[in-house]
Each structure stands twice: as structure tokens, then as C-alpha cells.
C-alpha positions as MATLAB code, in Angstrom:
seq = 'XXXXXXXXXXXXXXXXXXXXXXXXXXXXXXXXXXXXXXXXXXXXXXXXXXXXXXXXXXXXXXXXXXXXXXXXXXXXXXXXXXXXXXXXXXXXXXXXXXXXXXXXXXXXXXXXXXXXXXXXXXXXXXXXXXXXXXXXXXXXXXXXXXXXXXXXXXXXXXXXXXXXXXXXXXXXXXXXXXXXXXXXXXXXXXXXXXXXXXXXXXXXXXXXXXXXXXXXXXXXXXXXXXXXXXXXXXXXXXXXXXXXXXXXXXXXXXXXXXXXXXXXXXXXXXXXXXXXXXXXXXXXXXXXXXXXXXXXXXXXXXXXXXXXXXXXXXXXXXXXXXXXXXXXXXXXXXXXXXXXXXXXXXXXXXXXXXXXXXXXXXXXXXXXXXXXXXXXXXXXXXXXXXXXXXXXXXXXXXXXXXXXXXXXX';
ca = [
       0.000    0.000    0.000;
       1.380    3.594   -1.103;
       0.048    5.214    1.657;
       1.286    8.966    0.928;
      -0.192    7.987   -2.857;
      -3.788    7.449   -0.809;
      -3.517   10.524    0.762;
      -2.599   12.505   -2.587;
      -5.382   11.336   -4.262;
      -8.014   11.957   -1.118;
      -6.606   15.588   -0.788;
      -6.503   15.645   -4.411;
     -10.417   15.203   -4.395;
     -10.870   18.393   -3.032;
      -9.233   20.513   -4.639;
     -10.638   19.440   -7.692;
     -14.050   20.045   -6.597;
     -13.484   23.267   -5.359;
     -13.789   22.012   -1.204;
     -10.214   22.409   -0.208;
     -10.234   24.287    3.064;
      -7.171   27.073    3.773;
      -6.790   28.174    7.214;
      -6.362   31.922    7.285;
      -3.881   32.668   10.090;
      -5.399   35.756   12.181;
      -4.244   37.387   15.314;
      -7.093   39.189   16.942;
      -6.546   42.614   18.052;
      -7.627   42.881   21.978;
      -9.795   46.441   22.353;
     -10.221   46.519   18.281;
     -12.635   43.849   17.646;
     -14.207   42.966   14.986;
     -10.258   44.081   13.421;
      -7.284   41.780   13.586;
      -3.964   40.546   11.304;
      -3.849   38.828    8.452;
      -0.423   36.826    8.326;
      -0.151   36.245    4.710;
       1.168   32.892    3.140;
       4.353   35.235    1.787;
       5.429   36.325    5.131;
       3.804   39.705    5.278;
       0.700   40.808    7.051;
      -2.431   42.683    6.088;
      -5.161   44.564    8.544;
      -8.576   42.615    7.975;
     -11.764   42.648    9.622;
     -13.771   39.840   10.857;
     -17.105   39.349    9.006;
     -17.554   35.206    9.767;
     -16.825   35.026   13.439;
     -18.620   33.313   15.889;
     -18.167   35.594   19.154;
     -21.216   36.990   17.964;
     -21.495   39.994   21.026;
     -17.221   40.774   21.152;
     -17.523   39.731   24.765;
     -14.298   37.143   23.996;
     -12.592   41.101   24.393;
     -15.325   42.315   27.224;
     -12.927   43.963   30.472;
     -15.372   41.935   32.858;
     -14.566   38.432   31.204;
     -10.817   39.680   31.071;
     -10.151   40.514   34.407;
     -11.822   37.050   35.662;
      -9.612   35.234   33.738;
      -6.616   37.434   35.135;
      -7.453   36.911   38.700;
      -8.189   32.933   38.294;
      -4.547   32.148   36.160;
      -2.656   33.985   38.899;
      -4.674   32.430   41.650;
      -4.593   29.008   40.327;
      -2.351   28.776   37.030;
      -2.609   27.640   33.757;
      -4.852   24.154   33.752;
      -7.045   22.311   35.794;
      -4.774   19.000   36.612;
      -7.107   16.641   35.338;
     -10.370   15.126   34.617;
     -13.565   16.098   37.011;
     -13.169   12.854   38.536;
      -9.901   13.337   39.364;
      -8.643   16.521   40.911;
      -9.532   18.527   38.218;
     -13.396   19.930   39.708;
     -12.331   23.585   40.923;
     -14.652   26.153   42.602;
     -14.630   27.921   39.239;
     -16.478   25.113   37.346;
     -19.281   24.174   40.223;
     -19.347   28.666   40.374;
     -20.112   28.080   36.230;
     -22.372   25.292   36.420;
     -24.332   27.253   38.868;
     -24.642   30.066   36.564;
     -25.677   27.941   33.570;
     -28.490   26.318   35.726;
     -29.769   29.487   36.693;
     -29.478   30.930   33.186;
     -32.117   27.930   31.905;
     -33.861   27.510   34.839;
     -33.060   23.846   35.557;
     -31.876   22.145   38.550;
     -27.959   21.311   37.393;
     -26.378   21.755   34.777;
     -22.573   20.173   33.515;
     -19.598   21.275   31.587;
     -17.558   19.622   28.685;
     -14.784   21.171   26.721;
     -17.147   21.970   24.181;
     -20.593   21.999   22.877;
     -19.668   19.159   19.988;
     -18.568   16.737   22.971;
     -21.388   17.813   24.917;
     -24.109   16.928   21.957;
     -21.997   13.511   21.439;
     -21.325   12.560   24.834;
     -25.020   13.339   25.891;
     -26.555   11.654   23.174;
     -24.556    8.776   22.591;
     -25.365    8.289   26.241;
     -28.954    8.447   26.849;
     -29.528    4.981   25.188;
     -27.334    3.175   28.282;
     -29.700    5.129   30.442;
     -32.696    4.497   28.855;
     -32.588    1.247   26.636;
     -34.585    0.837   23.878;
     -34.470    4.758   23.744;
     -35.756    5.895   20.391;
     -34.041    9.390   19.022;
     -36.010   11.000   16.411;
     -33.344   13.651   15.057;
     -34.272   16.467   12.546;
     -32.229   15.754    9.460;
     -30.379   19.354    9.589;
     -29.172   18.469   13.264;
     -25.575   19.395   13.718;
     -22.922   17.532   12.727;
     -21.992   16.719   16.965;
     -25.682   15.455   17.380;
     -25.783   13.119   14.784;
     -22.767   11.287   15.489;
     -23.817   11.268   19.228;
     -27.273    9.584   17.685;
     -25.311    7.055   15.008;
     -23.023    6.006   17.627;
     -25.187    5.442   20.820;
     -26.368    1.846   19.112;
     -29.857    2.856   19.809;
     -32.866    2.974   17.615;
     -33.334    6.619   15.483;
     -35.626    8.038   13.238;
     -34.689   11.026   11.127;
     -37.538   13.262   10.565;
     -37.219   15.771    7.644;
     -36.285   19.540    8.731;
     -38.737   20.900   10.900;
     -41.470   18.857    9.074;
     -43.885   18.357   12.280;
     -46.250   15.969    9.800;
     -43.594   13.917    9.194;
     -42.356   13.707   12.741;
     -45.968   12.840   14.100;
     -45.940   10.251   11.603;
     -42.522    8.262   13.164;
     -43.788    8.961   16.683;
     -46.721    7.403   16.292;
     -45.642    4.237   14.180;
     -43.590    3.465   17.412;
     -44.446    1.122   20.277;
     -46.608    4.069   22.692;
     -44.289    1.982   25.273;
     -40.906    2.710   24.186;
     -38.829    5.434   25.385;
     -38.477    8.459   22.990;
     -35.845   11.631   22.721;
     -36.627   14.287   20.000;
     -33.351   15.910   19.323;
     -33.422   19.513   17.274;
     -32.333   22.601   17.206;
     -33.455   26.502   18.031;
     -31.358   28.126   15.658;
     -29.747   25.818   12.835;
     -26.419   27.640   11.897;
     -26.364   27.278    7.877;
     -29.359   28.661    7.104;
     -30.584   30.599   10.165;
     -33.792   29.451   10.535;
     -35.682   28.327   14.031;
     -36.849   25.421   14.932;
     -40.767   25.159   15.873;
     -40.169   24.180   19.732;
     -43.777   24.637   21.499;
     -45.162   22.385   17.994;
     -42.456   19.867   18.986;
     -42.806   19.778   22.842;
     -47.024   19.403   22.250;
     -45.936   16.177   20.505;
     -43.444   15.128   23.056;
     -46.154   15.991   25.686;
     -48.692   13.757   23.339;
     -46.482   10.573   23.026;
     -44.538   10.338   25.614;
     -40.932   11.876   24.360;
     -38.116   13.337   26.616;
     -37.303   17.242   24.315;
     -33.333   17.834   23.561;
     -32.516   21.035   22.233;
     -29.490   22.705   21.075;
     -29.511   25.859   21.781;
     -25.819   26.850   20.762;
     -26.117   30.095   18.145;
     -29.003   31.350   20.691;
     -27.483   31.340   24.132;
     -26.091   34.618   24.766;
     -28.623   36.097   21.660;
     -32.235   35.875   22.545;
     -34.373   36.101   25.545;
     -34.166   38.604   28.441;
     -30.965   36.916   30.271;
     -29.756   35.470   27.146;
     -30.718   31.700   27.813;
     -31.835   31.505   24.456;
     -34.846   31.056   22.354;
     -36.549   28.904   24.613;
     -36.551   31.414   27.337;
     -37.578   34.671   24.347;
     -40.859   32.101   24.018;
     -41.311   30.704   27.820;
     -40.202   27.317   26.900;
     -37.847   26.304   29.148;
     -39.777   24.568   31.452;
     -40.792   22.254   28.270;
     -37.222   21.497   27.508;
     -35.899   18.308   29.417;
     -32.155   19.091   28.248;
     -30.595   22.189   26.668;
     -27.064   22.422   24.811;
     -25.302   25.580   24.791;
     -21.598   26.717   24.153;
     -19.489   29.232   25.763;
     -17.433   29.549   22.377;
     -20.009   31.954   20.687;
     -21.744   34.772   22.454;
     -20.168   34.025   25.622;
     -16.292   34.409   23.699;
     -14.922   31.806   25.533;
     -14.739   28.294   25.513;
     -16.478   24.833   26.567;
     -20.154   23.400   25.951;
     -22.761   22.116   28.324;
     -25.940   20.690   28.845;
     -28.948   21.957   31.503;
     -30.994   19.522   32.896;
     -32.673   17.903   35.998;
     -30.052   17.146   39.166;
     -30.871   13.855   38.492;
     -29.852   13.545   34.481;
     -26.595   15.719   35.277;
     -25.540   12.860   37.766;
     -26.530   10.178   35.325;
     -24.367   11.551   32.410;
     -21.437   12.718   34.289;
     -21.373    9.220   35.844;
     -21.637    7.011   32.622;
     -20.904    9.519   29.695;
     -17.350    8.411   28.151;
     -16.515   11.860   27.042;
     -17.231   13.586   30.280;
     -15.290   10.702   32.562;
     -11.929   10.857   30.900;
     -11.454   14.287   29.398;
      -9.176   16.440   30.844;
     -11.369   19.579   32.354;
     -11.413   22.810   31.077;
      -8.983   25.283   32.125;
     -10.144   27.488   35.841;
      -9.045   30.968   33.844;
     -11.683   29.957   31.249;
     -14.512   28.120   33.442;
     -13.994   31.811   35.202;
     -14.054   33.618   32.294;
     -16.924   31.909   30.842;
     -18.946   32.617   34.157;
     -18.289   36.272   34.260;
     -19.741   36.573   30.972;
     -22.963   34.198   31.332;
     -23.234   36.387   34.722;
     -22.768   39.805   32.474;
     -25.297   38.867   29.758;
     -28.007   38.058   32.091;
     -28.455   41.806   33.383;
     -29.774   45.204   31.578;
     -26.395   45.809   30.101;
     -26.357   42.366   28.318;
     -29.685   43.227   26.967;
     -28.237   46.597   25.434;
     -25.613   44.177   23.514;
     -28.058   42.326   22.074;
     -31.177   44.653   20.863;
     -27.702   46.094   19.076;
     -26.976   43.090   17.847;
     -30.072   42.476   16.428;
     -30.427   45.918   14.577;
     -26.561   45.243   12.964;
     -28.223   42.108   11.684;
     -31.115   43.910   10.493;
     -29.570   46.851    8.710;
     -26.892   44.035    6.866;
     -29.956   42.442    5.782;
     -31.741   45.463    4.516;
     -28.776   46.409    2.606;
     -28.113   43.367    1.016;
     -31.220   42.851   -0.330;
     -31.250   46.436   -2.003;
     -27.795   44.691   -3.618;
     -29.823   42.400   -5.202;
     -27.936   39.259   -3.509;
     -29.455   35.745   -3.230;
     -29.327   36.151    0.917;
     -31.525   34.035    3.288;
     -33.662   35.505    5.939;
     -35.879   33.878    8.744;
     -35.252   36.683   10.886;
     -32.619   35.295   12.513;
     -28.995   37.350   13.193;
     -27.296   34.476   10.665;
     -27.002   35.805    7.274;
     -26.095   33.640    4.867;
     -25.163   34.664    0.768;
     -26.025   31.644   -1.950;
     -23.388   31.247   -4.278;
     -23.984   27.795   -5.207;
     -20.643   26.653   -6.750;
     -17.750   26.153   -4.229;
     -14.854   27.547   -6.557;
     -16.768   30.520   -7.103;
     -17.510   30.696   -3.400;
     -13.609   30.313   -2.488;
     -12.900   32.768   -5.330;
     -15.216   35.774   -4.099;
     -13.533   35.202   -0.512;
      -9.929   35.770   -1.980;
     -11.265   38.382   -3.596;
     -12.986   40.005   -0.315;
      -9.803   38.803    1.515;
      -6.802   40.196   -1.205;
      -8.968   43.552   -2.456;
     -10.574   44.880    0.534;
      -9.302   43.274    3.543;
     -12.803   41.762    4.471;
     -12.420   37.626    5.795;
     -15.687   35.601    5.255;
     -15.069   31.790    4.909;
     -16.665   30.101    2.531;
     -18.886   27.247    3.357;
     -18.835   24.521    1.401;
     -20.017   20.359    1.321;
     -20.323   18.510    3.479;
     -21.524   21.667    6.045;
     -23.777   22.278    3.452;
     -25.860   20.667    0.370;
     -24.030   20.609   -3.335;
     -25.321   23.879   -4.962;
     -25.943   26.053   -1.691;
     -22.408   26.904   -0.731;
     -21.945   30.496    0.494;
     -21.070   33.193    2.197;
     -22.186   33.166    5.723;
     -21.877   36.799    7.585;
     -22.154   37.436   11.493;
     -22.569   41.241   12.741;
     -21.825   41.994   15.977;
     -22.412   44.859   17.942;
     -18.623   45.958   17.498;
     -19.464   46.254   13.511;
     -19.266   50.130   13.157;
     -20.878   52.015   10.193;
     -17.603   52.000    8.565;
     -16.952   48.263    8.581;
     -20.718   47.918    6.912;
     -20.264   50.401    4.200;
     -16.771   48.602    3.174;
     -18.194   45.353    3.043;
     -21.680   46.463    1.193;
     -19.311   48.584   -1.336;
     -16.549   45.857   -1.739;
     -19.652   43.196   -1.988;
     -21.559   45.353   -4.736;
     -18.281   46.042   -6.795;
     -17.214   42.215   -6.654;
     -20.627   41.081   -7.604;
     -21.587   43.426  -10.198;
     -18.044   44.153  -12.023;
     -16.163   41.176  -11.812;
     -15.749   37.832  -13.488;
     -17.846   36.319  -11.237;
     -20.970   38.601  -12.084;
     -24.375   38.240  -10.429;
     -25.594   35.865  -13.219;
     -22.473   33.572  -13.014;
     -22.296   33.585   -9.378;
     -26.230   32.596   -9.001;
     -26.166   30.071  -11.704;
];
């Protein structure tokens, strides 16, 4: 076996299609958010705002989330010293699990070292605790859910997205008797669209189902402490467990679920990917707490009605472009291209021209002919930083080679 051969022709694969992924190496700029450095593949380096980043309120820069992390690294140092199970549970995760519970209104809730292993761990769990459990997943789940679904060895149904016909269809060809999980989503990332969470916890309520819900582009970003869409529509008390991250609105890092006491002490106790993974960091667990603790008050609320209106006004103006953008009203704005070379070649364009970064999205993240340009205001966005990228978008799209009727083909 040629082994370097295989790997040629696998890499190979993707560039030929148009899916080969460059890293662009940035160094954020502390206090100047959404600006950072571009260090260029010839050794020099190029100023460059942020249009595709996920610290969707700048509070990865916020002073309060700052000096936490400050005080915790030179009270405790760098790491944690091990797994939760073993010397590595500080007063700074139980003081950011407490926070998180309180933020969803639930009885416990537990940490992981992100929201990916928190969906897989979680998921691929709940069949050990409930066997025969039946997981009926909406097909546009993310990528972290449904490998925590294919690899728990339970029974699933995939239910088409946000179809509640075709959901109330599987539940109810399915033993009344048998445990059930619906697993979705309140905001699904690609396209920005919500999921339709009272419809889906009446039919939970109706046959029987335990409600999982990831909540990970909403924490932070909707309701009047930030716990997400389910709290904007009085849901939570519907939910049985809730996903979030601490790597979006929050700026940090780490995932979680928020649940009863009694499903936190089930996972933590048979979940692989909770037992023997190293726990995150005090500076961050403190970090993360001071900004969950920061967005729940007036002046969190401030961040995100401006949040919202940046997400508005890019909308508004894109449309008067002309440009093939989706909008359910959500602050996710993604631009169709539909042809991943042409995709990759507008973001070198955005990148090299006018010092704008948006990464393209491509397959597998999305479906062949959707790929795109997916934008993310922030409150940090000044008028300035909008006008460049509506300018350098209308000039690219109307005067280059890749013209409007090229690019939407």
C-alpha cells in the first residue's frame, strides 16, 4: 500500500471540486474587535476585519470576562490538573455550572470542553440510560448530534427539517411503550432558521418523548438573560435538556448541557466523554462565568437589541444589492453562491482587495449547490466596517468575473 499515494489522491479530491479548506492565520486585536492581522502565506501581514466570526457579542474582548480570567490564572495557574473525577473539579467550574443552571432555569447543569462533545457525549449516552431509547433527530441536526445519535447503538428516526407531519408520523408508528428523545435545534447555523419548539414539545407531551434542544447560536442572543430562544418564548420549562456553548456569544470556551439534578448525575457518571477528558482550564470556566453572569443583566440586553439591529440593517442592505441572501429573521445571514470555486474565489477576492475575511462554506456543512457566504454582525461592527463590506460586496458582484448571473447560476 502507497500510503502517501492514498492521501494525494483523497486531498486531491478536493481541490478538484473546489472544497479544499485554507486556514487563514489571524491574530485578533484585543480592544479593536471585529479588526485583527492577516499573516499572509508570503510572510507579510495585512489589517482585515472579521465578518464570519462566531463571538457573535465581542464579549471574547469584554474587560469583565478579562479581568476574571486574570485573577483565576494567577490564583490558580494555567490548567485544571485533570479530569472532574480526578482533581480537576475547581470552585470555578461548580461557580459556572451554577450560573448555567440558573441561566435555563433547571436544577444542574454540567460542563464539557465543548458543545460538539457535549451533543456527542449526551446523546450517545442516553440509550445506556434508557434502553430501547428511540431518538427521532431532525435531518439538519448538527454535525456533533448526529454522530452522538449514530453512535449510541440505539434505535433513530430522522424526521425531515422541521417537518412536524412527518415527525408525528414516526412517533406514532412506534411502540406508545418505548422510550423516545426528539433531538433539534433553536437556531440551525447554515441557514438561520428556528426550529418550531412549542409544535415539537405538544408532541413530546402527546407521546410520551423526553425534548433535547441545542440551543448553541441562541445562548447569549435571545431572551431577556440570554438563555436563548426557549426562554424569548417561555419554553424552558418544556425542555428536558438544553445544549449551549461558551465559544459563541459568551467568547470563551467549553459546551454544556442543563438539565434535571438527576440527568446531570446520570451523564457525568456514565458519559465516556465527560469521565476521561481532561477539564477545562479554571481561567476559562472563570471567564466563561463572568460573561454568562454579564449577559443576564440590563447591560447584556443593550448588547443584544444592538446586535439584532446590525443584523437587520446588513440584511436590509443586502437585499437592495440584489444578492441571493436568506432571511428567517434570525442574526445568521447567509449569501447563496452555489458553486464552491466561485464561493472560495469571491472570498480571496474580499480577503486580497478589501481586507474583508468571510469563509466560505462549502459540502459537506452544506448541500451541493448552496455553498456560500455566511456573515455574522456583531455589535462591534461600526458604520464603517458595513459600508466597506456592502461597497466591496456590490463592486465584486456586479463588475467582476464572477458577475451576479455567473455567481447565481
Amino acid at each position: 500500500m502507497d500510503y502517501n499515494a492514498q492521501l494525494d489522491r483523497a486531498l486531491g479530491r478536493l481541490h478538484e471540486e473546489g472544497r479544499y479548506r485554507v486556514f487563514i492565520d489571524i491574530e485578533r486585536e484585543k480592544g479593536n474587535f471585529p479588526h485583527a492581522i492577516w499573516s499572509k502565506p508570503d510572510g507579510t501581514t495585512q489589517p482585515v476585519t472579521i465578518w464570519c466570526g462566531n463571538d457573535y457579542l465581542g464579549m471574547g474582548q469584554h474587560p469583565a470576562v478579562l479581568a476574571a480570567m486574570h485573577e483565576a490564572l494567577d490564583a490558580t495557574g494555567a490548567g485544571s490538573g485533570g479530569t472532574r473525577n480526578i482533581s480537576g473539579t475547581t470552585v470555578y467550574h461548580k461557580r459556572l455550572e451554577a450560573e448555567l443552571a440558573d441561566l435555563h432555569g433547571k436544577e444542574a447543569a454540567l460542563l464539557f470542553t465543548s458543545a460538539y462533545i457535549a451533543n456527542d457525549a449526551t446523546l450517545s449516552t442516553l440509550p445506556k440510560l434508557f434502553p430501547g431509547l428511540i431518538i427521532y433527530s431532525d435531518e439538519l441536526n448538527h454535525a456533533s448530534m448526529i454522530e452522538g445519535v449514530r453512535r449510541n447503538g440505539g434505535a433513530k428516526r430522522i424526521f425531515r427539517h422541521n417537518d412536524l407531519d412527518h415527525l408525528r408520523e414516526l412517533l406514532a408508528a412506534d411502540d406508545p411503550d418505548t422510550p423516545k428523545l426528539i433531538a433539534f435545534e433553536s437556531v440551525y447555523s447554515m441557514d438561520g432558521d428556528f426550529g418550531p419548539i412549542e409544535a415539537i414539545c405538544d408532541l413530546a407531551d402527546e407521546f410520551g418523548a423526553l425534548t433535547y434542544i441545542d440551543e448553541v447560536h441562541a445562548v447569549g442572543m435571545y431572551g431577556p438573560r440570554g438563555a436563548g430562544v426557549c426562554e424569548r418564548d417561555r419554553l424552558m420549562h418544556r425542555i428536558d435538556i438544553i445544549n449551549g456553548t461558551l465559544a459563541k456569544a459568551y467568547g470563551v470556551m467549553g459546551g454544556y448541557i442543563a438539565t434535571s439534578a438527576k440527568m446531570v448525575d446520570a451523564i457525568r457518571s456514565y458519559a465516556p466523554g465527560f469521565i476521561f477528558t481532561t477539564s477545562l482550564s479554571p481561567a476559562i470556566a472563570a471567564g466563561a462565568a463572568a460573561s454568562v453572569a454579564f449577559l443576564k443583566t440590563a447591560e447584556g440586553q443593550k448588547l443584544r437589541d444592538k446586535h439584532q439591529e446590525q443584523a437587520k440593517v446588513l440584511k436590509t442592505r443586502l437585499k437592495a444589492l440584489g444578492l441571493p441572501l436568506i432571511d428567517h429573521g434570525s442574526h445568521i445571514i447567509p449569501v447563496i453562491v452555489g458553486d464552491p470555486v466561485h464561493t472560495k474565489q469571491l472570498s480571496d477576492m474580499l480577503l486580497d482587495q478589501f481586507g474583508i475575511y468571510v469563509q466560505p462554506i462549502n459540502f459537506p456543512t452544506v448541500p451541493r449547490g448552496t455553498e456560500r457566504l455566511r456573515f455574522t454582525p456583531s455589535p462591534v461592527h461600526g458604520p464603517d466596517e458595513m459600508d466597506k463590506l456592502i461597497h466591496a460586496l456590490d463592486e465584486l458582484w456586479a463588475h467582476c468575473a464572477l458577475n451576479r448571473a455567473e455567481l447565481s447560476a
